[in-house]
Short mmCIF file of C-alpha atoms (C1' of nucleotides) in Angstrom, two decimals:
data_model
loop_
_atom_site.label_atom_id
_atom_site.label_comp_id
_atom_site.label_asym_id
_atom_site.label_seq_id
_atom_site.Cartn_x
_atom_site.Cartn_y
_atom_site.Cartn_z
CA MET A 1 -27.34 22.06 62.21
CA ALA A 2 -24.01 20.29 61.98
CA SER A 3 -22.64 18.62 65.08
CA GLU A 4 -19.05 17.54 64.89
CA HIS A 5 -18.62 13.81 64.55
CA ASP A 6 -15.91 11.21 64.98
CA THR A 7 -15.45 8.63 62.25
CA ASP A 8 -12.38 9.66 60.32
CA ARG A 9 -8.90 10.92 59.77
CA ARG A 10 -9.49 14.62 59.90
CA ALA A 11 -12.47 16.62 60.98
CA ALA A 12 -14.35 18.35 58.21
CA ARG A 13 -14.15 22.09 58.49
CA VAL A 14 -17.18 23.85 57.15
CA SER A 15 -15.49 27.20 57.23
CA ALA A 16 -13.33 27.17 54.13
CA PRO A 17 -13.22 23.79 52.37
CA SER A 18 -11.99 25.37 49.19
CA THR A 19 -9.84 22.55 47.92
CA ALA A 20 -11.07 19.52 46.02
CA ALA A 21 -10.16 17.01 48.71
CA GLN A 22 -11.92 19.00 51.38
CA ALA A 23 -15.03 19.38 49.26
CA ARG A 24 -15.02 15.67 48.65
CA ASP A 25 -14.70 14.78 52.32
CA THR A 26 -17.36 17.24 53.36
CA LEU A 27 -19.77 15.98 50.74
CA ARG A 28 -19.07 12.37 51.62
CA ASP A 29 -19.77 13.13 55.24
CA ALA A 30 -23.02 14.83 54.34
CA ILE A 31 -24.18 11.88 52.26
CA LEU A 32 -23.15 9.36 54.86
CA ARG A 33 -24.94 11.36 57.51
CA GLY A 34 -28.09 11.17 55.44
CA GLU A 35 -28.39 14.85 54.59
CA TYR A 36 -28.84 13.82 50.99
CA LEU A 37 -31.18 10.92 50.42
CA PRO A 38 -30.60 8.14 47.88
CA GLY A 39 -31.87 9.18 44.49
CA GLU A 40 -31.65 12.84 45.33
CA ARG A 41 -30.13 14.97 42.61
CA LEU A 42 -26.89 16.69 43.40
CA VAL A 43 -26.90 19.92 41.44
CA GLU A 44 -23.45 21.38 41.03
CA ALA A 45 -24.48 24.97 41.58
CA GLN A 46 -26.21 24.13 44.84
CA LEU A 47 -23.24 22.16 46.08
CA CYS A 48 -21.00 25.13 45.36
CA GLU A 49 -22.87 27.13 47.96
CA ARG A 50 -23.30 24.27 50.38
CA LEU A 51 -19.60 23.38 50.28
CA GLN A 52 -18.28 26.88 49.70
CA ALA A 53 -16.23 25.56 46.81
CA SER A 54 -15.83 26.36 43.17
CA ARG A 55 -17.69 24.35 40.58
CA PHE A 56 -14.45 22.84 39.43
CA ASN A 57 -13.79 21.34 42.83
CA VAL A 58 -17.39 20.26 43.28
CA ARG A 59 -17.13 18.42 40.02
CA ALA A 60 -13.92 16.72 41.09
CA ALA A 61 -15.56 15.73 44.36
CA LEU A 62 -18.53 14.21 42.57
CA GLN A 63 -16.24 12.25 40.31
CA ASP A 64 -14.32 10.91 43.27
CA LEU A 65 -17.44 9.87 45.11
CA SER A 66 -18.68 8.25 41.94
CA ALA A 67 -15.57 6.08 41.96
CA GLU A 68 -16.30 5.23 45.57
CA GLY A 69 -19.79 4.17 44.61
CA LEU A 70 -21.56 6.76 46.72
CA VAL A 71 -22.97 8.81 43.89
CA GLU A 72 -23.91 8.01 40.33
CA VAL A 73 -23.01 10.34 37.50
CA GLN A 74 -24.84 10.22 34.19
CA ARG A 75 -23.54 12.18 31.29
CA ASN A 76 -25.41 15.42 30.74
CA ARG A 77 -27.78 14.42 33.49
CA GLY A 78 -25.75 15.25 36.53
CA ALA A 79 -25.14 13.34 39.71
CA GLN A 80 -27.42 11.78 42.26
CA VAL A 81 -26.93 9.87 45.46
CA ARG A 82 -26.65 6.26 44.45
CA LYS A 83 -29.61 4.09 45.26
CA VAL A 84 -28.43 0.75 46.52
CA SER A 85 -31.03 -1.92 45.91
CA MET A 86 -31.46 -4.74 48.34
CA ALA A 87 -29.89 -7.14 45.84
CA GLU A 88 -26.86 -4.88 45.57
CA ALA A 89 -26.65 -4.54 49.34
CA VAL A 90 -26.51 -8.31 49.58
CA GLU A 91 -23.80 -8.48 46.91
CA ILE A 92 -21.77 -5.85 48.66
CA THR A 93 -22.06 -7.61 51.96
CA GLU A 94 -21.09 -10.91 50.37
CA VAL A 95 -17.85 -9.39 49.17
CA ARG A 96 -17.33 -7.82 52.55
CA MET A 97 -17.82 -11.24 54.06
CA VAL A 98 -14.93 -12.84 52.22
CA VAL A 99 -12.60 -9.85 52.47
CA GLU A 100 -13.20 -9.39 56.18
CA GLY A 101 -12.69 -13.13 56.47
CA LEU A 102 -9.25 -12.67 54.96
CA ILE A 103 -8.60 -9.82 57.37
CA ALA A 104 -9.63 -11.89 60.36
CA ALA A 105 -7.37 -14.75 59.30
CA ARG A 106 -4.45 -12.41 58.92
CA ALA A 107 -5.19 -10.78 62.24
CA ALA A 108 -5.02 -14.18 63.88
CA GLU A 109 -1.58 -14.70 62.36
CA ARG A 110 -0.16 -11.39 63.50
CA VAL A 111 -1.92 -10.52 66.74
CA ALA A 112 0.36 -9.29 69.52
CA PRO A 113 -0.34 -9.98 73.21
CA GLU A 114 -1.43 -6.41 73.99
CA GLN A 115 -3.79 -6.48 71.04
CA ALA A 116 -5.30 -9.73 72.23
CA THR A 117 -5.94 -8.09 75.58
CA GLU A 118 -7.63 -5.16 73.87
CA LEU A 119 -9.83 -7.54 71.91
CA ASP A 120 -10.89 -9.28 75.11
CA GLU A 121 -11.67 -5.95 76.71
CA ILE A 122 -13.95 -5.01 73.86
CA GLY A 123 -15.61 -8.41 74.18
CA VAL A 124 -16.35 -7.80 77.86
CA LEU A 125 -17.70 -4.33 77.18
CA MET A 126 -19.88 -5.71 74.41
CA ARG A 127 -21.45 -8.30 76.66
CA ARG A 128 -22.12 -5.65 79.30
CA ALA A 129 -23.67 -3.32 76.74
CA VAL A 130 -26.00 -6.03 75.47
CA GLU A 131 -27.01 -7.06 78.97
CA ALA A 132 -27.72 -3.44 79.83
CA GLY A 133 -29.68 -3.01 76.62
CA GLU A 134 -27.44 -0.16 75.47
CA HIS A 135 -27.80 -0.55 71.72
CA ARG A 136 -25.97 2.59 70.78
CA ARG A 137 -22.98 1.64 72.90
CA TYR A 138 -22.97 -1.88 71.48
CA SER A 139 -23.06 -0.50 67.97
CA ASP A 140 -20.07 1.73 68.70
CA LEU A 141 -18.17 -1.21 70.14
CA ASN A 142 -19.01 -3.21 67.04
CA VAL A 143 -17.40 -0.57 64.86
CA ARG A 144 -14.42 -0.46 67.22
CA LEU A 145 -13.99 -4.22 67.12
CA HIS A 146 -13.99 -4.42 63.33
CA ALA A 147 -11.57 -1.50 63.18
CA LEU A 148 -9.23 -3.11 65.68
CA VAL A 149 -9.25 -6.39 63.79
CA ARG A 150 -8.38 -4.51 60.63
CA SER A 151 -5.58 -2.64 62.31
CA ILE A 152 -4.15 -5.89 63.67
CA ALA A 153 -4.26 -7.46 60.22
CA GLY A 154 -2.50 -4.48 58.67
CA HIS A 155 -3.75 -5.33 55.21
CA GLN A 156 -3.98 -2.03 53.38
CA THR A 157 -5.59 -3.33 50.22
CA ALA A 158 -8.31 -5.24 52.02
CA ASP A 159 -8.82 -2.28 54.32
CA ARG A 160 -9.44 0.11 51.51
CA ILE A 161 -11.95 -2.17 49.87
CA VAL A 162 -13.88 -2.87 53.05
CA GLU A 163 -14.00 0.83 53.82
CA THR A 164 -15.37 1.60 50.37
CA LEU A 165 -17.96 -1.15 50.57
CA ARG A 166 -19.04 -0.03 54.01
CA GLY A 167 -19.65 3.47 52.76
CA GLN A 168 -21.94 2.19 50.05
CA LEU A 169 -24.48 0.80 52.44
CA VAL A 170 -24.39 2.92 55.54
CA ARG A 171 -28.07 3.52 55.09
CA HIS A 172 -28.89 -0.18 55.07
CA GLN A 173 -26.59 -0.81 58.01
CA TYR A 174 -28.32 1.85 60.00
CA MET A 175 -31.68 0.23 59.41
CA LEU A 176 -30.10 -3.08 60.30
CA SER A 177 -29.05 -1.96 63.74
CA LEU A 178 -32.68 -1.21 64.51
CA LEU A 179 -33.75 -4.80 63.98
CA PRO A 180 -34.90 -6.24 67.29
CA GLY A 181 -32.93 -9.17 68.63
CA ARG A 182 -29.87 -8.37 66.54
CA PRO A 183 -27.46 -7.99 69.47
CA GLN A 184 -28.45 -11.33 70.97
CA THR A 185 -27.61 -12.95 67.64
CA SER A 186 -24.38 -11.17 66.95
CA LEU A 187 -22.81 -11.09 70.39
CA PRO A 188 -21.79 -14.77 70.45
CA GLN A 189 -20.52 -14.39 66.90
CA HIS A 190 -18.33 -11.52 67.95
CA GLU A 191 -17.06 -13.49 70.88
CA ARG A 192 -16.13 -16.37 68.59
CA ILE A 193 -14.18 -13.99 66.36
CA ILE A 194 -12.33 -12.58 69.34
CA ALA A 195 -11.53 -16.00 70.73
CA ALA A 196 -10.22 -17.30 67.42
CA ILE A 197 -7.92 -14.34 66.88
CA ARG A 198 -6.75 -14.42 70.46
CA ASP A 199 -5.94 -18.12 70.05
CA ARG A 200 -4.05 -17.38 66.84
CA ASP A 201 -6.24 -19.70 64.79
CA PRO A 202 -6.54 -18.15 61.29
CA LYS A 203 -8.97 -20.67 59.88
CA ALA A 204 -11.31 -20.41 62.85
CA ALA A 205 -11.09 -16.62 62.71
CA GLU A 206 -11.98 -16.55 59.05
CA ALA A 207 -14.87 -18.97 59.57
CA ALA A 208 -16.18 -17.00 62.53
CA MET A 209 -16.05 -13.73 60.65
CA ARG A 210 -17.78 -15.23 57.65
CA ASP A 211 -20.49 -16.75 59.81
CA HIS A 212 -21.03 -13.40 61.43
CA ILE A 213 -21.36 -11.44 58.23
CA SER A 214 -23.37 -14.24 56.69
CA SER A 215 -25.97 -13.69 59.39
CA VAL A 216 -25.91 -10.00 58.55
CA ILE A 217 -26.80 -10.99 54.99
CA ASP A 218 -29.71 -13.05 56.29
CA ALA A 219 -30.88 -10.06 58.30
CA LEU A 220 -30.64 -7.87 55.21
CA ARG A 221 -32.75 -10.31 53.26
CA SER A 222 -35.34 -10.43 56.02
CA MET A 223 -35.55 -6.64 55.90
CA ASP A 224 -36.44 -6.95 52.27
CA TYR A 225 -39.71 -8.62 53.18
CA LEU A 226 -40.54 -6.06 55.83
CA GLY A 227 -40.26 -3.27 53.30
CA PRO A 228 -37.70 -2.18 50.72
CA ALA A 229 -37.61 1.41 51.97
CA MET B 1 -18.47 2.55 36.08
CA ALA B 2 -20.02 5.93 35.74
CA SER B 3 -20.78 5.94 32.06
CA GLU B 4 -23.13 3.24 30.88
CA HIS B 5 -21.91 3.30 27.33
CA ASP B 6 -18.89 1.07 27.60
CA THR B 7 -17.12 0.85 24.32
CA ASP B 8 -14.66 -1.96 24.08
CA ARG B 9 -11.20 -0.70 24.69
CA ARG B 10 -9.31 -2.30 21.86
CA ALA B 11 -8.78 -0.02 18.92
CA ALA B 12 -6.15 2.58 19.59
CA ARG B 13 -7.86 5.11 17.40
CA VAL B 14 -5.99 8.28 18.00
CA SER B 15 -8.16 10.11 15.53
CA ALA B 16 -10.75 11.80 17.71
CA PRO B 17 -10.93 10.61 21.30
CA SER B 18 -11.95 14.04 22.39
CA THR B 19 -14.23 13.17 25.26
CA ALA B 20 -13.19 12.47 28.81
CA ALA B 21 -14.27 8.82 28.81
CA GLN B 22 -12.40 8.11 25.61
CA ALA B 23 -9.27 9.80 26.88
CA ARG B 24 -9.49 7.73 30.04
CA ASP B 25 -9.90 4.44 28.19
CA THR B 26 -7.11 5.22 25.76
CA LEU B 27 -4.75 6.19 28.54
CA ARG B 28 -5.63 3.13 30.59
CA ASP B 29 -4.92 0.96 27.60
CA ALA B 30 -1.58 2.64 27.08
CA ILE B 31 -0.58 2.10 30.69
CA LEU B 32 -1.78 -1.48 30.74
CA ARG B 33 0.09 -2.14 27.53
CA GLY B 34 3.24 -0.90 29.18
CA GLU B 35 3.76 2.19 27.07
CA TYR B 36 4.21 4.12 30.27
CA LEU B 37 6.40 2.47 32.87
CA PRO B 38 5.69 2.47 36.61
CA GLY B 39 7.06 5.62 38.19
CA GLU B 40 7.05 7.47 34.91
CA ARG B 41 5.68 10.98 35.11
CA LEU B 42 2.52 11.71 33.20
CA VAL B 43 2.74 15.32 32.13
CA GLU B 44 -0.60 16.77 31.21
CA ALA B 45 0.61 18.73 28.22
CA GLN B 46 2.26 15.67 26.71
CA LEU B 47 -0.85 13.59 27.22
CA CYS B 48 -2.90 16.23 25.45
CA GLU B 49 -0.96 15.56 22.27
CA ARG B 50 -0.76 11.82 22.75
CA LEU B 51 -4.50 11.50 23.35
CA GLN B 52 -5.60 14.36 21.13
CA ALA B 53 -7.67 15.69 23.99
CA SER B 54 -7.94 18.95 25.85
CA ARG B 55 -6.17 19.40 29.14
CA PHE B 56 -9.48 19.38 30.93
CA ASN B 57 -10.29 15.90 29.71
CA VAL B 58 -6.77 14.66 30.33
CA ARG B 59 -7.09 15.84 33.88
CA ALA B 60 -10.41 14.04 34.32
CA ALA B 61 -8.88 10.89 32.88
CA LEU B 62 -5.97 11.05 35.32
CA GLN B 63 -8.35 11.49 38.21
CA ASP B 64 -10.38 8.47 37.14
CA LEU B 65 -7.33 6.29 36.76
CA SER B 66 -6.14 7.48 40.13
CA ALA B 67 -9.37 6.16 41.63
CA GLU B 68 -8.73 2.87 39.85
CA GLY B 69 -5.29 2.71 41.41
CA LEU B 70 -3.41 2.83 38.12
CA VAL B 71 -1.86 6.25 38.57
CA GLU B 72 -0.91 8.29 41.57
CA VAL B 73 -1.47 12.03 41.70
CA GLN B 74 0.30 14.30 44.13
CA ARG B 75 -0.90 17.82 44.59
CA ASN B 76 1.17 20.32 42.63
CA ARG B 77 3.43 17.51 41.58
CA GLY B 78 1.43 15.89 38.86
CA ALA B 79 0.66 12.29 38.11
CA GLN B 80 2.78 9.22 37.64
CA VAL B 81 2.14 5.60 36.87
CA ARG B 82 1.68 3.90 40.19
CA LYS B 83 4.50 1.69 41.32
CA VAL B 84 3.14 -1.50 42.83
CA SER B 85 5.63 -3.03 45.22
CA MET B 86 5.92 -6.77 45.56
CA ALA B 87 4.27 -6.60 48.98
CA GLU B 88 1.36 -4.72 47.50
CA ALA B 89 1.10 -7.15 44.63
CA VAL B 90 0.81 -9.96 47.14
CA GLU B 91 -1.86 -8.08 49.09
CA ILE B 92 -3.82 -7.38 45.96
CA THR B 93 -3.65 -11.00 44.90
CA GLU B 94 -4.72 -12.14 48.35
CA VAL B 95 -7.88 -10.09 48.08
CA ARG B 96 -8.39 -11.36 44.56
CA MET B 97 -8.07 -14.87 45.93
CA VAL B 98 -10.99 -14.56 48.33
CA VAL B 99 -13.20 -12.55 45.99
CA GLU B 100 -12.64 -14.89 43.05
CA GLY B 101 -13.32 -17.70 45.50
CA LEU B 102 -16.71 -16.15 46.16
CA ILE B 103 -17.28 -15.83 42.44
CA ALA B 104 -16.39 -19.46 41.82
CA ALA B 105 -18.74 -20.62 44.55
CA ARG B 106 -21.57 -18.60 43.11
CA ALA B 107 -20.81 -19.82 39.61
CA ALA B 108 -21.16 -23.39 40.86
CA GLU B 109 -24.58 -22.52 42.24
CA ARG B 110 -25.87 -20.95 39.06
CA VAL B 111 -24.13 -22.70 36.21
CA ALA B 112 -26.39 -23.73 33.31
CA PRO B 113 -25.77 -26.86 31.21
CA GLU B 114 -24.55 -24.93 28.15
CA GLN B 115 -22.16 -23.00 30.34
CA ALA B 116 -20.82 -26.22 31.83
CA THR B 117 -20.15 -27.44 28.33
CA GLU B 118 -18.31 -24.26 27.47
CA LEU B 119 -16.19 -24.64 30.60
CA ASP B 120 -15.25 -28.16 29.61
CA GLU B 121 -14.35 -27.00 26.14
CA ILE B 122 -11.99 -24.42 27.52
CA GLY B 123 -10.48 -27.09 29.74
CA VAL B 124 -9.76 -29.31 26.74
CA LEU B 125 -8.26 -26.45 24.78
CA MET B 126 -6.08 -25.56 27.73
CA ARG B 127 -4.67 -29.02 28.02
CA ARG B 128 -3.93 -29.08 24.31
CA ALA B 129 -2.24 -25.70 24.47
CA VAL B 130 -0.02 -26.80 27.34
CA GLU B 131 0.89 -30.05 25.63
CA ALA B 132 1.75 -28.14 22.49
CA GLY B 133 3.78 -25.62 24.47
CA GLU B 134 1.70 -22.73 23.20
CA HIS B 135 2.12 -20.37 26.10
CA ARG B 136 0.44 -17.42 24.51
CA ARG B 137 -2.61 -19.46 23.64
CA TYR B 138 -2.77 -20.92 27.13
CA SER B 139 -2.58 -17.44 28.64
CA ASP B 140 -5.47 -16.27 26.48
CA LEU B 141 -7.53 -19.27 27.51
CA ASN B 142 -6.73 -18.51 31.12
CA VAL B 143 -8.19 -15.04 30.74
CA ARG B 144 -11.19 -16.51 28.95
CA LEU B 145 -11.78 -19.06 31.69
CA HIS B 146 -11.75 -16.53 34.49
CA ALA B 147 -14.03 -14.25 32.48
CA LEU B 148 -16.48 -17.07 31.82
CA VAL B 149 -16.58 -18.03 35.48
CA ARG B 150 -17.32 -14.44 36.35
CA SER B 151 -20.06 -14.18 33.79
CA ILE B 152 -21.66 -17.36 35.12
CA ALA B 153 -21.56 -16.03 38.66
CA GLY B 154 -23.17 -12.76 37.61
CA HIS B 155 -21.88 -10.96 40.68
CA GLN B 156 -21.50 -7.36 39.62
CA THR B 157 -19.91 -6.10 42.80
CA ALA B 158 -17.29 -8.82 42.95
CA ASP B 159 -16.71 -8.40 39.24
CA ARG B 160 -15.93 -4.74 39.50
CA ILE B 161 -13.49 -5.27 42.33
CA VAL B 162 -11.64 -8.10 40.63
CA GLU B 163 -11.40 -6.08 37.46
CA THR B 164 -9.92 -3.13 39.33
CA LEU B 165 -7.45 -5.29 41.20
CA ARG B 166 -6.38 -7.03 38.02
CA GLY B 167 -5.59 -3.74 36.39
CA GLN B 168 -3.31 -2.78 39.22
CA LEU B 169 -0.88 -5.59 38.63
CA VAL B 170 -0.93 -6.34 34.96
CA ARG B 171 2.78 -5.76 34.92
CA HIS B 172 3.45 -8.35 37.57
CA GLN B 173 1.08 -10.81 35.94
CA TYR B 174 2.87 -10.45 32.67
CA MET B 175 6.18 -11.27 34.29
CA LEU B 176 4.47 -14.16 36.01
CA SER B 177 3.42 -15.79 32.78
CA LEU B 178 7.05 -15.95 31.76
CA LEU B 179 8.00 -18.12 34.70
CA PRO B 180 9.03 -21.55 33.47
CA GLY B 181 6.89 -24.46 34.56
CA ARG B 182 3.92 -22.27 35.37
CA PRO B 183 1.45 -23.98 32.99
CA GLN B 184 2.28 -27.41 34.35
CA THR B 185 1.43 -26.14 37.81
CA SER B 186 -1.72 -24.25 36.95
CA LEU B 187 -3.33 -26.59 34.44
CA PRO B 188 -4.53 -29.18 36.99
CA GLN B 189 -5.73 -26.33 39.20
CA HIS B 190 -7.81 -24.96 36.36
CA GLU B 191 -9.20 -28.39 35.68
CA ARG B 192 -10.23 -28.73 39.32
CA ILE B 193 -12.04 -25.39 39.15
CA ILE B 194 -13.86 -26.42 36.02
CA ALA B 195 -14.85 -29.78 37.45
CA ALA B 196 -16.16 -28.30 40.70
CA ILE B 197 -18.31 -25.73 38.91
CA ARG B 198 -19.55 -28.28 36.41
CA ASP B 199 -20.54 -30.57 39.32
CA ARG B 200 -22.33 -27.68 41.04
CA ASP B 201 -20.19 -27.94 44.15
CA PRO B 202 -19.76 -24.39 45.53
CA LYS B 203 -17.42 -25.27 48.37
CA ALA B 204 -15.12 -27.28 46.14
CA ALA B 205 -15.18 -24.51 43.54
CA GLU B 206 -14.20 -21.90 46.09
CA ALA B 207 -11.46 -24.09 47.49
CA ALA B 208 -10.10 -24.86 44.04
CA MET B 209 -10.06 -21.22 43.03
CA ARG B 210 -8.35 -20.22 46.25
CA ASP B 211 -5.74 -22.92 45.87
CA HIS B 212 -5.08 -21.75 42.34
CA ILE B 213 -4.62 -18.11 43.22
CA SER B 214 -2.71 -19.08 46.33
CA SER B 215 -0.13 -20.70 44.10
CA VAL B 216 -0.03 -17.52 42.07
CA ILE B 217 0.89 -15.72 45.29
CA ASP B 218 3.68 -18.20 45.91
CA ALA B 219 4.95 -17.61 42.40
CA LEU B 220 4.85 -13.85 42.99
CA ARG B 221 6.87 -14.26 46.15
CA SER B 222 9.41 -16.41 44.35
CA MET B 223 9.81 -13.71 41.74
CA ASP B 224 10.75 -11.33 44.53
CA TYR B 225 13.90 -13.34 45.15
CA LEU B 226 14.83 -13.48 41.49
CA GLY B 227 14.70 -9.72 41.23
CA PRO B 228 12.23 -7.03 42.23
CA ALA B 229 12.27 -5.42 38.79
"C1'" DG C 1 34.33 23.61 47.91
"C1'" DA C 2 29.81 23.30 50.43
"C1'" DA C 3 25.57 25.41 51.87
"C1'" DG C 4 22.07 28.49 51.32
"C1'" DA C 5 19.38 32.28 48.85
"C1'" DG C 6 17.18 33.68 45.07
"C1'" DG C 7 15.69 33.72 40.31
"C1'" DT C 8 13.72 31.29 36.19
"C1'" DG C 9 11.29 28.02 33.45
"C1'" DA C 10 8.14 24.35 33.55
"C1'" DT C 11 4.01 22.31 35.37
"C1'" DT C 12 -0.11 22.15 37.75
"C1'" DG C 13 -4.36 24.49 40.07
"C1'" DT C 14 -8.29 27.53 39.40
"C1'" DT C 15 -11.47 30.53 37.42
"C1'" DG C 16 -15.10 32.35 34.57
"C1'" DA C 17 -17.34 32.28 30.31
"C1'" DC C 18 -19.45 29.90 26.60
"C1'" DA C 19 -21.43 25.78 24.10
"C1'" DA C 20 -24.03 21.48 24.18
"C1'" DT C 21 -27.56 18.94 26.17
"C1'" DC C 22 -31.49 17.76 28.75
"C1'" DT C 23 -35.98 18.94 31.12
"C1'" DT C 24 -40.10 21.34 31.61
"C1'" DG C 25 -44.01 23.89 30.23
"C1'" DT C 26 -47.05 25.31 26.53
"C1'" DA C 27 -49.61 25.13 22.41
"C1'" DA C 28 -51.08 23.04 18.10
"C1'" DG C 29 -53.05 18.98 15.71
"C1'" DC C 30 -55.71 14.72 15.54
"C1'" DG D 1 -58.80 14.29 25.74
"C1'" DC D 2 -54.47 12.70 24.26
"C1'" DT D 3 -50.32 12.92 21.77
"C1'" DT D 4 -46.74 15.42 19.44
"C1'" DA D 5 -43.86 19.54 18.36
"C1'" DC D 6 -41.61 23.28 19.88
"C1'" DA D 7 -39.59 26.90 22.79
"C1'" DA D 8 -37.67 28.54 27.19
"C1'" DG D 9 -35.14 27.56 31.15
"C1'" DA D 10 -32.02 24.97 33.72
"C1'" DT D 11 -28.02 22.13 34.04
"C1'" DT D 12 -23.98 20.12 32.65
"C1'" DG D 13 -19.70 19.72 29.36
"C1'" DT D 14 -15.77 22.06 27.51
"C1'" DC D 15 -12.36 25.32 26.81
"C1'" DA D 16 -8.62 28.76 27.02
"C1'" DA D 17 -6.44 32.07 29.86
"C1'" DC D 18 -4.54 33.27 34.27
"C1'" DA D 19 -2.57 32.37 38.99
"C1'" DA D 20 -0.02 29.46 42.14
"C1'" DT D 21 3.41 26.24 42.95
"C1'" DC D 22 7.37 23.44 42.25
"C1'" DA D 23 12.01 21.84 40.36
"C1'" DC D 24 16.20 23.24 38.78
"C1'" DC D 25 20.02 26.24 38.04
"C1'" DT D 26 23.04 30.05 39.25
"C1'" DC D 27 25.15 33.08 42.28
"C1'" DT D 28 26.65 34.63 46.61
"C1'" DT D 29 28.70 33.77 51.10
"C1'" DC D 30 31.42 31.47 54.44
#
DNA sequence: GAAGAGGTGATTGTTGACAATCTTGTAAGC
DNA sequence: GCTTACAAGATTGTCAACAATCACCTCTTC
């Protein structure tokens, strides 16, 4: 049932995740993968079996994920996967917009020649993927681009916040990628971001990144009309 | 963020803060007030007495504050008040700059007439405080101004993040307020923020807020030369 | 005298049991 | 029939004891 996935620092072992940190990572992965739906109750006893961890560690994991905004804990009522309303999703993305704008600006200030080359390469691959209609590939490249920009910027604080915010709306983002015509809209935006960073123009990079994420917000809002799943 | 019942964290009632949330709030207050210095070890047994709470709740409190970035916990090595380096303080303030910029812009979009009046009142009081050399009073008004702007904006996500970031560098901010000449620098910046929001000009409000916090960053950097206490 | 091994006290990590609380299902009263 | 009261079950909150680990000190060895 579980296929190993990429995405993070260390692969989650399902064999013996006895410690608190392992339980937390495994549970986070499960939620992000959609194995628990928003609003679903997370009963401690069940999680103990699922994660092969003691209740103590399960509890710690839930508390951690609560701080990350992935689950919601109510006193004496247990935990449930946090439901993120459309309004909240917009708020979250607005914050992401300004913070990633900061990251882009800083990336433009610090980019090294090899990194600029790597950015351009991703840009080329993106265009090819869109022209070939390979949505999945384009989506992967999108993730890679944002990650590369963040690594160029080297801004730990901003990084952490963006990562947390991203986690809170994976579900919405997934739905977003299914919107028809999205790649045609976002490709030129991505190219502008790449160009601005490559040209070491912080202001242009920030503006390009904000424009890009701003259009993501518009897309989110349009989804709201189609149906607030 | 987990518990909905947010009691104001003012009174240091040591009488019966038995629950986890109370222990957390009391401990946070103590750290923010400087009763525990950065780098100082937080031994669970000692905290049990200090907070009149069981070790279980103390542990939960430490975990929460770790998620907030106020303390750092190392496995098998206990917790200590997190040391925020100058570089980190700058990073944190940079993120605060863009997020509070977003908040200011949104406040300018949504400000109601009564709120505009209240802003102006704070502006007048600030000027008086500076002219009278009442630093403490000016500092309080500063906090009040930022809080009012945030309440006008009504942006929960941004609010939460700014609040968390603020907590992480209370120590630095305190030192900052002692810098001579600071009020003379920041007063006109505050007045620009107020004017932009009052005039319902989001772009100007964002720019003014960013300029203001940008100068805070400069001040932070200058402190670094004086001595990285 | 320096380096390493080993023991000891202090501190944290974990467990299982028990108490407090909420939810659900059922029955009585209007 | 509908609402309210109550009891049973399920779930979470809390605790105190025990196990694991670490930091420090002493002693041996070269």
